[in-house]
Coordinates of C-alpha atoms in Angstrom, one line a residue:
X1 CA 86.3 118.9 119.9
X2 CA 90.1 120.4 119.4
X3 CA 90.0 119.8 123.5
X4 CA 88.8 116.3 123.5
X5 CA 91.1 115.3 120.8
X6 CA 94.3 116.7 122.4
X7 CA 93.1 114.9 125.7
X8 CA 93.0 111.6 123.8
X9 CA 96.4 112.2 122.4
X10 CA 97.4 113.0 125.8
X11 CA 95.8 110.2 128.0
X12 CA 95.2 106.0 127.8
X13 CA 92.8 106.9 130.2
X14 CA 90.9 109.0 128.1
X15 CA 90.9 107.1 125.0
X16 CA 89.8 103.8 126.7
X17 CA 87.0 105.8 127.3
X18 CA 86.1 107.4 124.5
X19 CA 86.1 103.9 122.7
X20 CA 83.7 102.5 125.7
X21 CA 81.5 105.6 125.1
X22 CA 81.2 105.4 121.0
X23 CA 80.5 101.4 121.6
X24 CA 77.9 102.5 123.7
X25 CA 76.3 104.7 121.3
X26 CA 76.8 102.4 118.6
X27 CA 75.1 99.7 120.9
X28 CA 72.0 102.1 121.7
X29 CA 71.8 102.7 118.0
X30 CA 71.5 99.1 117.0
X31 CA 69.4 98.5 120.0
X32 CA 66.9 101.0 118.5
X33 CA 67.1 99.6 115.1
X34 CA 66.8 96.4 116.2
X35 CA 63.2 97.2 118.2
X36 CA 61.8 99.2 115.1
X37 CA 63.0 96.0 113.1
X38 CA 61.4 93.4 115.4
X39 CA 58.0 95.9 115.8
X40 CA 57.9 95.7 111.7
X41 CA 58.1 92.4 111.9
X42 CA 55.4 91.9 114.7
X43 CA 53.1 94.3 112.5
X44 CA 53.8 91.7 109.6
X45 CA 52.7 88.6 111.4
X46 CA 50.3 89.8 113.7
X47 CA 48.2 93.1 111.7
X48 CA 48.9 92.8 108.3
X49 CA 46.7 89.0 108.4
X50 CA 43.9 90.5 110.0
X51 CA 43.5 93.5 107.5
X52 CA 43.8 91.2 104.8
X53 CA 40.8 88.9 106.6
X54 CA 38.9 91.8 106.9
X55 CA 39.0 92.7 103.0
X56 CA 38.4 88.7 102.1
X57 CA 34.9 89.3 104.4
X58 CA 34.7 92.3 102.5
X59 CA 35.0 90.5 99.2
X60 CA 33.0 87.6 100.3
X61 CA 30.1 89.5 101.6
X62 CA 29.9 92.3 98.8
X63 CA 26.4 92.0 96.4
X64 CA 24.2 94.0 94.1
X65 CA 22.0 95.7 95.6
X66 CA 17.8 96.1 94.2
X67 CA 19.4 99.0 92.2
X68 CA 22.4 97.6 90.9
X69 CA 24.6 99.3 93.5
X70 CA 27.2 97.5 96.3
X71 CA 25.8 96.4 99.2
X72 CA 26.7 94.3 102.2
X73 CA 24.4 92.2 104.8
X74 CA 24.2 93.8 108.2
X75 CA 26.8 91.9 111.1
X76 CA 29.4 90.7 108.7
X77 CA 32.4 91.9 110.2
X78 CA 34.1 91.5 113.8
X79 CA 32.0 93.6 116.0
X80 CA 34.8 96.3 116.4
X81 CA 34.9 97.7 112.9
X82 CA 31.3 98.6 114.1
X83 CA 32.2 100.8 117.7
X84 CA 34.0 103.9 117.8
X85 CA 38.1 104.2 119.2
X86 CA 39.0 100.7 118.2
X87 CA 41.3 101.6 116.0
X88 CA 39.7 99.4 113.0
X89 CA 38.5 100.8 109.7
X90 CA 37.3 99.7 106.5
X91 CA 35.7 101.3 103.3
X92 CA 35.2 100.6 99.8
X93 CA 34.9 102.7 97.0
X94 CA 34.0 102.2 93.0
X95 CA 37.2 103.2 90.8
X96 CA 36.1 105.5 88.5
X97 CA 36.9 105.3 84.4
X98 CA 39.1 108.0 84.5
X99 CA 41.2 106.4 87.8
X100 CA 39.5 108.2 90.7
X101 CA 37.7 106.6 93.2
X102 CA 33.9 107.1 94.8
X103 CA 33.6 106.2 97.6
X104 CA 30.5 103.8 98.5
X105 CA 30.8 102.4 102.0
X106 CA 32.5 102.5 105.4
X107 CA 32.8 101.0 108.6
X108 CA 30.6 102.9 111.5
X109 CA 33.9 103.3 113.3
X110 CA 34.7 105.9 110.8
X111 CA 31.0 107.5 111.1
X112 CA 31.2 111.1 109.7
X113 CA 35.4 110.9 109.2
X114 CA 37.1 108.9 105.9
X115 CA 40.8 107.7 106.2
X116 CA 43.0 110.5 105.5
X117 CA 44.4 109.3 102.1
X118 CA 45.5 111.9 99.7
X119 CA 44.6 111.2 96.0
X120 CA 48.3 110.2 95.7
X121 CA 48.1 107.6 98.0
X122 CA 44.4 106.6 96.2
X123 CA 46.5 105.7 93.6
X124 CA 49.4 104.1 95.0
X125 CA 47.3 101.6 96.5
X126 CA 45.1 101.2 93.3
X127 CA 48.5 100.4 91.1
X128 CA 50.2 98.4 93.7
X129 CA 47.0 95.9 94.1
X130 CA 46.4 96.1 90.0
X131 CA 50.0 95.0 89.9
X132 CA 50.0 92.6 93.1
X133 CA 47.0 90.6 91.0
X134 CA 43.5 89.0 92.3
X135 CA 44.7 86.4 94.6
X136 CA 46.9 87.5 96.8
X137 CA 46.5 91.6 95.4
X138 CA 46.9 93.3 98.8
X139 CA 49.0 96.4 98.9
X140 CA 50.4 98.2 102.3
X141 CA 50.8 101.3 103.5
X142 CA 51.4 102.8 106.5
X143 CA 50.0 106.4 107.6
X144 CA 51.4 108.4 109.9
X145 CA 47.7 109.1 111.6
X146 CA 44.7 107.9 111.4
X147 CA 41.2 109.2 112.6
X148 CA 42.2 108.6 116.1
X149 CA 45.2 110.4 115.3
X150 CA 47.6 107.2 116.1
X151 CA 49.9 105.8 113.2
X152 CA 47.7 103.3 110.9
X153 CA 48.6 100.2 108.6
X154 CA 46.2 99.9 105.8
X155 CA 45.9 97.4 103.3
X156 CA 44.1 97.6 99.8
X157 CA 42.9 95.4 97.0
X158 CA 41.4 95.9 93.5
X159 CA 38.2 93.6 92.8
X160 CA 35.4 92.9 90.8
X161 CA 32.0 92.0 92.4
X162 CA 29.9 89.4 90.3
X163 CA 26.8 91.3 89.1
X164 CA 28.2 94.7 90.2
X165 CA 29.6 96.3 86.8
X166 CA 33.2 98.0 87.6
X167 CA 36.4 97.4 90.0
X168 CA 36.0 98.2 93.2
X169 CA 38.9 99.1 95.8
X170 CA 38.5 97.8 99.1
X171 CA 40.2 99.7 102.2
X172 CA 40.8 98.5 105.8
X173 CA 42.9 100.5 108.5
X174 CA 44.1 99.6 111.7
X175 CA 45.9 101.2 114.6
X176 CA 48.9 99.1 115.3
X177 CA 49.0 99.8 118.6
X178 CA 45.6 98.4 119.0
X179 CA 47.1 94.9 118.5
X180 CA 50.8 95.2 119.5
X181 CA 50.3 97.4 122.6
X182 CA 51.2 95.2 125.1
X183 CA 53.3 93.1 123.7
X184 CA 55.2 96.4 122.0
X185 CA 55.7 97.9 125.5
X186 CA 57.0 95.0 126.5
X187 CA 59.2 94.2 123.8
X188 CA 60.4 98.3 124.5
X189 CA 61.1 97.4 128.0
X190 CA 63.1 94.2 127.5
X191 CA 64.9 95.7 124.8
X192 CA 65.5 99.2 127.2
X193 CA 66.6 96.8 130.0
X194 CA 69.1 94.9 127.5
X195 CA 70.5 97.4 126.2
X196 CA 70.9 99.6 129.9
X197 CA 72.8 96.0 130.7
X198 CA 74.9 95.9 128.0
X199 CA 75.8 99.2 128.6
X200 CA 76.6 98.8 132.4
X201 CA 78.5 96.0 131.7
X202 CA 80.2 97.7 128.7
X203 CA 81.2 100.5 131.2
X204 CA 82.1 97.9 133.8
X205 CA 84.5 96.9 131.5
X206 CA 86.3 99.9 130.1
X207 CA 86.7 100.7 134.1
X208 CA 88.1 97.2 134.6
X209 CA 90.1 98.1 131.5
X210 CA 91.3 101.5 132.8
X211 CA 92.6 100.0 136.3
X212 CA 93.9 96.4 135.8
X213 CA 94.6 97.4 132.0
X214 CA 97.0 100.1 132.8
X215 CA 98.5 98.5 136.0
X216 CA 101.5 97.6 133.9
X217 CA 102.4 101.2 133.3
X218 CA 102.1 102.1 136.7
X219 CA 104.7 99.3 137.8
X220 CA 106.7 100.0 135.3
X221 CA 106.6 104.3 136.5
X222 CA 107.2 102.4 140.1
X223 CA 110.4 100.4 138.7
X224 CA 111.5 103.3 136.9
X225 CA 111.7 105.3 140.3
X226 CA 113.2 103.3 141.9
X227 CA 116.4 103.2 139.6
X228 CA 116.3 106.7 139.8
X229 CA 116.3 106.9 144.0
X230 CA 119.0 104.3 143.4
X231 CA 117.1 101.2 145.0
X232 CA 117.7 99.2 141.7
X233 CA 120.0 99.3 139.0
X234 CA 117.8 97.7 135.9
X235 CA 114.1 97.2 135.2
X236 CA 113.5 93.3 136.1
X237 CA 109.9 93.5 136.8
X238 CA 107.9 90.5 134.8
X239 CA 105.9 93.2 132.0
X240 CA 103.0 92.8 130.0
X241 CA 104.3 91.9 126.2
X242 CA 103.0 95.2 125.1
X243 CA 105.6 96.8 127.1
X244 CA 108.2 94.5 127.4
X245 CA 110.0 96.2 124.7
X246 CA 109.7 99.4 126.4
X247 CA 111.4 98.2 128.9
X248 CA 114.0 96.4 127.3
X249 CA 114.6 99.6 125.9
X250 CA 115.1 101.1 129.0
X251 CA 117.3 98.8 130.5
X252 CA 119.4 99.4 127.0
X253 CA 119.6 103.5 127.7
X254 CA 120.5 102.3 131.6
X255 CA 123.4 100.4 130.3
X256 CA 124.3 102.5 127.9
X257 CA 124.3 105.7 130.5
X258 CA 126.6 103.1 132.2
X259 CA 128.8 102.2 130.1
X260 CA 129.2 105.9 129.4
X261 CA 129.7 107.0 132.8
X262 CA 132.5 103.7 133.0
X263 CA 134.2 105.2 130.4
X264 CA 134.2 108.1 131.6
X265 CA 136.0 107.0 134.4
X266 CA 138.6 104.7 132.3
X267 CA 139.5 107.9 130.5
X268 CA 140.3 109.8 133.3
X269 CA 142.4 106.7 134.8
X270 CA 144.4 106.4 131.7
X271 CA 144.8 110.0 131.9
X272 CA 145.8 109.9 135.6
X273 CA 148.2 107.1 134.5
X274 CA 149.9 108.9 131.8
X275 CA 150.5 111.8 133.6
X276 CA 151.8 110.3 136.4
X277 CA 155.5 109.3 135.3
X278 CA 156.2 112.9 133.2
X279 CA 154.6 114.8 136.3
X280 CA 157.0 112.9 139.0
X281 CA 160.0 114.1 136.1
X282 CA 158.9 117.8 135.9
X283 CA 158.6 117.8 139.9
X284 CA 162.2 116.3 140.1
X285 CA 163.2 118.3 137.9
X286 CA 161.7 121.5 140.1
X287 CA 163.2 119.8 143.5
X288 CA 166.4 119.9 141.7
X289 CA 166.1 123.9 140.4
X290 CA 167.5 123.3 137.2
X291 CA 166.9 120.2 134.8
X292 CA 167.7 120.0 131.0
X293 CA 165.5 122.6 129.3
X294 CA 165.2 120.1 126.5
X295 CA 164.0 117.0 128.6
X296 CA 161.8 119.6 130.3
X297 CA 160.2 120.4 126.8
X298 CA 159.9 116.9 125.5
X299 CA 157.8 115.8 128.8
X300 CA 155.7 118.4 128.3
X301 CA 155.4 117.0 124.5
X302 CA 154.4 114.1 126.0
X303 CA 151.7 115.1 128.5
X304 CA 150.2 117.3 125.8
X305 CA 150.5 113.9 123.3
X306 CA 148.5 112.0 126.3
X307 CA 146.0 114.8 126.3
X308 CA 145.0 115.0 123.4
X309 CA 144.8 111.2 122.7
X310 CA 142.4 111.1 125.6
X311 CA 140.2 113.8 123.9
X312 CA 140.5 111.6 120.5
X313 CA 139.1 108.7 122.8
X314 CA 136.7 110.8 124.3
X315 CA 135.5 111.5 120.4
X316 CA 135.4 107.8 119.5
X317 CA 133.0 107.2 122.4
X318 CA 130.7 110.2 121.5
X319 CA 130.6 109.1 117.8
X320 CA 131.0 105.4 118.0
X321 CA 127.3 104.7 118.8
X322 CA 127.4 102.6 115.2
X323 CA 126.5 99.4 115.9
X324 CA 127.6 96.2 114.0
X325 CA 124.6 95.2 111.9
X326 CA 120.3 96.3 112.5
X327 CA 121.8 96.6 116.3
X328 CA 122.3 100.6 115.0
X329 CA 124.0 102.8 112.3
X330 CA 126.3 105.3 112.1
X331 CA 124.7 108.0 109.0
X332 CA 127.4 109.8 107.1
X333 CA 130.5 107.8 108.1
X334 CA 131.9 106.0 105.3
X335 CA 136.1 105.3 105.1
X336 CA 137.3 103.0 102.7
X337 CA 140.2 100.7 104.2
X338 CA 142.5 100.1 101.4
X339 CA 143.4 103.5 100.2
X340 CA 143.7 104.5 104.1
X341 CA 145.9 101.4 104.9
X342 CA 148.0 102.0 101.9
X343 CA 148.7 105.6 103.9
X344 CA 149.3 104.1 106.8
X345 CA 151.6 101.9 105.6
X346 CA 153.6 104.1 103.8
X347 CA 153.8 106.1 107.0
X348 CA 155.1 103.0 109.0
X349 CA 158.0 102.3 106.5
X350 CA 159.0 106.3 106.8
X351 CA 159.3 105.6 110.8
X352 CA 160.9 102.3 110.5
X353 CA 163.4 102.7 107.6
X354 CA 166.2 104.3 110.1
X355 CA 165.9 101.7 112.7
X356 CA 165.5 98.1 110.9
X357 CA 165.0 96.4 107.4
X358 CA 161.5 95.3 107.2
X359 CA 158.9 94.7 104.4
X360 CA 155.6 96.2 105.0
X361 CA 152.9 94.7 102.5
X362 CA 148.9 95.5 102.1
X363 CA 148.3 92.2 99.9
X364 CA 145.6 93.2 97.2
X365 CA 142.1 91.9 97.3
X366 CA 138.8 93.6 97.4
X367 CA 137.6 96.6 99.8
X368 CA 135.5 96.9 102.0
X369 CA 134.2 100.3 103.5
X370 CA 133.9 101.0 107.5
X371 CA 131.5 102.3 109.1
X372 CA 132.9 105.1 111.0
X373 CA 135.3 107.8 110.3
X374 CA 138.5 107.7 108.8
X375 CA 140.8 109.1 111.7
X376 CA 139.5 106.3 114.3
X377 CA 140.1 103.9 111.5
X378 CA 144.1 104.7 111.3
X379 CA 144.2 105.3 115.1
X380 CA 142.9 101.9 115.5
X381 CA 144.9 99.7 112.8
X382 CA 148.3 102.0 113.3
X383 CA 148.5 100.6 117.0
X384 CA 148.7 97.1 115.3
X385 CA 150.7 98.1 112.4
X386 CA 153.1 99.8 114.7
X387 CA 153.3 97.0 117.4
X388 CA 154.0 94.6 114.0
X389 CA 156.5 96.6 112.7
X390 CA 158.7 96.9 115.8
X391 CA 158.6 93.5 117.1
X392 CA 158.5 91.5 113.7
X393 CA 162.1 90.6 112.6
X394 CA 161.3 91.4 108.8
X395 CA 157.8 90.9 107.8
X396 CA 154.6 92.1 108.5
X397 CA 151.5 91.6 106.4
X398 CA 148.4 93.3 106.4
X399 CA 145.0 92.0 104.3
X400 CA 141.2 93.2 104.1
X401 CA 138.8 90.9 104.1
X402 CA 135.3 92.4 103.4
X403 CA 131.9 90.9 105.1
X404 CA 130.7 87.5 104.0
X405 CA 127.0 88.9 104.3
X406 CA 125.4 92.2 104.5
X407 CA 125.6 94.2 108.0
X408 CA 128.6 91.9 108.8
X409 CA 131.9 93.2 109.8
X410 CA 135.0 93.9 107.7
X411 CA 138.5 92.4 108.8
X412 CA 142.0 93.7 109.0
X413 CA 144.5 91.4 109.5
X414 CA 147.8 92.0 110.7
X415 CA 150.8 89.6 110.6
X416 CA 154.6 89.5 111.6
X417 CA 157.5 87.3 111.5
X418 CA 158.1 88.5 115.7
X419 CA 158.4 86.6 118.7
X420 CA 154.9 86.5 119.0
X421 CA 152.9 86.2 122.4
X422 CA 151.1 83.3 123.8
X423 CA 147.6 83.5 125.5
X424 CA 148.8 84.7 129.1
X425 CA 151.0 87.8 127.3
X426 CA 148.2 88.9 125.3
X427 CA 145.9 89.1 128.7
X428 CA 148.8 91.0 130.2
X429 CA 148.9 93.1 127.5
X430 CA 145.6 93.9 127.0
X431 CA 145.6 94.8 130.6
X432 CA 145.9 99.1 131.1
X433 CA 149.5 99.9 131.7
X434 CA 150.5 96.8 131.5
X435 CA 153.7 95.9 129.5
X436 CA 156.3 92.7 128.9
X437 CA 159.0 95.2 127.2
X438 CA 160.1 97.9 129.8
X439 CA 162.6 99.0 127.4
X440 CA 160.5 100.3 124.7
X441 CA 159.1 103.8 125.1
X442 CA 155.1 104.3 126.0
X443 CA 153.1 103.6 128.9
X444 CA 151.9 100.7 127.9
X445 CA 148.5 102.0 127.4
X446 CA 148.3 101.0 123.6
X447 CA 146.4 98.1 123.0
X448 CA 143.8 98.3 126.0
X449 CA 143.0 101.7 124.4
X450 CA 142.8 99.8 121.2
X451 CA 140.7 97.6 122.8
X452 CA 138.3 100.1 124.2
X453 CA 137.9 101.2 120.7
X454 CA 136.9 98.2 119.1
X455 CA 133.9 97.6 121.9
X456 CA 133.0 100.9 121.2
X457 CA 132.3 100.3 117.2
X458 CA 130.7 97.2 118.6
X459 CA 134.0 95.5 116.6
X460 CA 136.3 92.3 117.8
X461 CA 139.6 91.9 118.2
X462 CA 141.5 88.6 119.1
X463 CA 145.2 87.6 118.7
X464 CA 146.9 84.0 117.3
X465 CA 149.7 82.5 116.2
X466 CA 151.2 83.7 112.3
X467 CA 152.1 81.3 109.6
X468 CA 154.9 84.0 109.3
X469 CA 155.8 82.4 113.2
X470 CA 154.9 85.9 115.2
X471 CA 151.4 87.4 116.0
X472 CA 148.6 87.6 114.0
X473 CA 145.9 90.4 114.8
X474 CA 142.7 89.9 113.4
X475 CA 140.6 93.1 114.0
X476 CA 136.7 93.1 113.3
X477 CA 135.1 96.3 112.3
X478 CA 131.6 97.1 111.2
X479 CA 131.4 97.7 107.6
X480 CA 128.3 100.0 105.3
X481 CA 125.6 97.8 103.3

């Protein structure tokens, strides 16, 4: 059973047919039930009105006798209650005061043989054709074998005969089978043969079932190879709708491994690029055999700065599976903005003090919490914070904005009273190492990093003019329920 179970578990296959083999014994049990049913019902219409004919002649025909006994005129029943092996019996029998019975007459088909009724049964019948009345006071019962041996139905009813003193309980048998043979085989056969079809058909089906049923999945193993050999890059086959989402699914975890791999490869190009300039310096510096020891040091700062903001990207893209919305979740990450802002901003006006007068303001409103952690939330704003603060003139402004509706995304909105960029600049920009100021330090890597950040967390980011007359930034995060 443990076996047939675990195979189930296992195997479609299996299950299908299991189900095709429990409906096939549930349809051999109704068939069954059915027949004995329908031969009840035959037994009904076609034996239980002749026994009850048979104890009307009996009735009808029963008289006093010279000595006051019961006794019945010779020929007055069908001709088979007379011969032996018919199958058809009758007696009668005086019901004593104290409820037993004598019996009186009998049918030659019983000669030296009674019905094999035990006194229980004597007095079922009496009290069931006492109750049942006069008229129509025939009880039933059926014994499992008669003289013959064969199953019998036998009906009874209580009467009085006029000028016979007493009630008198009058008896006939008859061998089902005697009547319904035939017509029971029959009715056997047909049913045998309909249910032997329904079966057939039933496993027909379940086979049918197993092979065109379960084509889908074997397409969909066929698609699935061939991404892996490389013949195709997504699942595009037309699936059943059971398995449609399975395959969406797929196609998902096939973009996703893509997008990882892509990544991958942007991080190690940012990388390349970063390293490129400090590497040409230290190799100068080596073709020269000598260089300023402090210069020396300070590229070296830099590379290892470069580094490790790669590995902080890498980390973003390992944790940042949080998707804006039911799309995903990131559990455990909660950072509120506001108090981290407030840091950040306090930080930006320690850096900037010494080179320019400007006003950095977090304007109060409500908070909102994001959905990630707290050192990819700074990362993130500080590159627009910093980019505010040194190309605004004196201003830069920063509000939160929480979601208008649950699983929305929070805002951040950074302003400055700067040049500002128009639409072709912030394309450059946004563009991997490239920069419109050559002047200021960096490797103008910032904001497409920035950017990468922001798909990752499934966020937006988008640039427009300021009412302060610079750039606005308006970066999109998602935020908890």
């Amino acid at each position: 059973m443990n076996t047939l179970l675990s195979l189930m578990r296992r195997s479609m296959r299996a299950r299908l047919i299991a189900v095709a083999a429990l409906a096939s014994l549930v349809l051999i049990l109704v068939g069954a039930s059915t027949f004995a049913l329908f031969q009840r019902q035959l037994t009904r219409q076609l034996v239980d009105p002749e026994l009850v004919s048979v104890i009307d002649q009996l009735i009808r025909n029963a008289r006093a006798d010279a000595e006051g006994g019961l006794a019945f005129p010779e020929g007055f029943v069908d001709s088979r209650y007379e011969r032996a092996a018919t199958g058809r019996y009758f007696q009668v029998a005086a019901i004593e005061s104290d409820g037993s019975v004598r019996w009186l007459y009998a049918s030659r088909s019983l000669f030296d043989v009674s019905l094999p009724l035990t006194r229980a049964q004597e007095r079922t019948l009496i009290t069931a054709a006492e109750t049942a009345g006069s008229f129509r006071g025939v009880a039933f019962l059926d014994l499992p074998t008669g003289p013959d041996g064969a199953p019998m139905r036998a009906a009874a009813r209580v009467s009085p005969i006029p000028s016979v003193d007493g009630d008198y309980l009058f008896i006939a048998a008859l061998a089902p089978r005697q009547t319904l043979g035939p017509a029971a085989n029959l009715v056997a056969i047909a049913f045998a043969v309909f249910v032997g079809v329904c079966v057939a058909i039933l496993a027909a089906v379940t086979a049918l079932q197993v092979r065109v049923g379960l084509a889908p999945l074997g397409a969909l193993q066929r698609d699935i190879a061939a991404v892996r050999r490389g013949g195709s890059e997504r699942l595009t086959g037309a699936y059943a709708l059971e398995i449609a989402p399975l395959a969406q699914e797929l196609n998902a975890l096939l973009d996703h491994n893509r997008e990882v791999v892509e990544r991958a490869r942007r991080h190690v190009g940012n990388l390349a690029h970063a390293l490129k300039t400090p590497i040409a310096a230290l190799k100068n510096a080596a073709a020269l055999g000598g260089g300023d020891a402090a210069a020396t040091r300070q590229t070296i700062a830099d590379m290892e700065s470069f580094v490790e903001r790669q590995l902080r990207r890498a980390r973003v893209a390992a944790r940042a599976e949080a998707r804006a919305g039911d799309a995903g979740a990131t559990v455990g990450y909660r950072t509120p903005v506001r108090e981290n802002l407030q840091a950040l901003i306090f930080m930006m006006e320690q850096k900037y003090d010494p080179i320019k007068a400007i006003d950095v303001r977090l304007e109060p409103g409500p908070d909102a919490t994001f959905r990630g952690e707290r050192e990819d939330l700074l990362e993130m704003a500080a590159n627009l914070v910093d980019n505010a603060c040194k190309y605004g003139t004196s201003e830069v402004v920063v509000r939160v904005a929480p979601p208008s509706a649950p699983g929305g995304l929070l805002e951040i909105v950074v302003e400055d009273d700067g040049p500002g960029l128009t639409d072709e600049q912030v394309a450059i920009v946004l563009k991997r190492g490239e920069r419109l100021d050559e002047a200021a330090p960096g490797q103008g890597l910032g904001l497409s990093i920035l950017t990468e950040a922001v798909e990752l967390y499934a966020g937006a980011l988008s640039f427009e003019r300021s009412a302060l007359g610079g750039l606005k930034a308006r970066l999109r995060l998602p935020a908890t329920d």
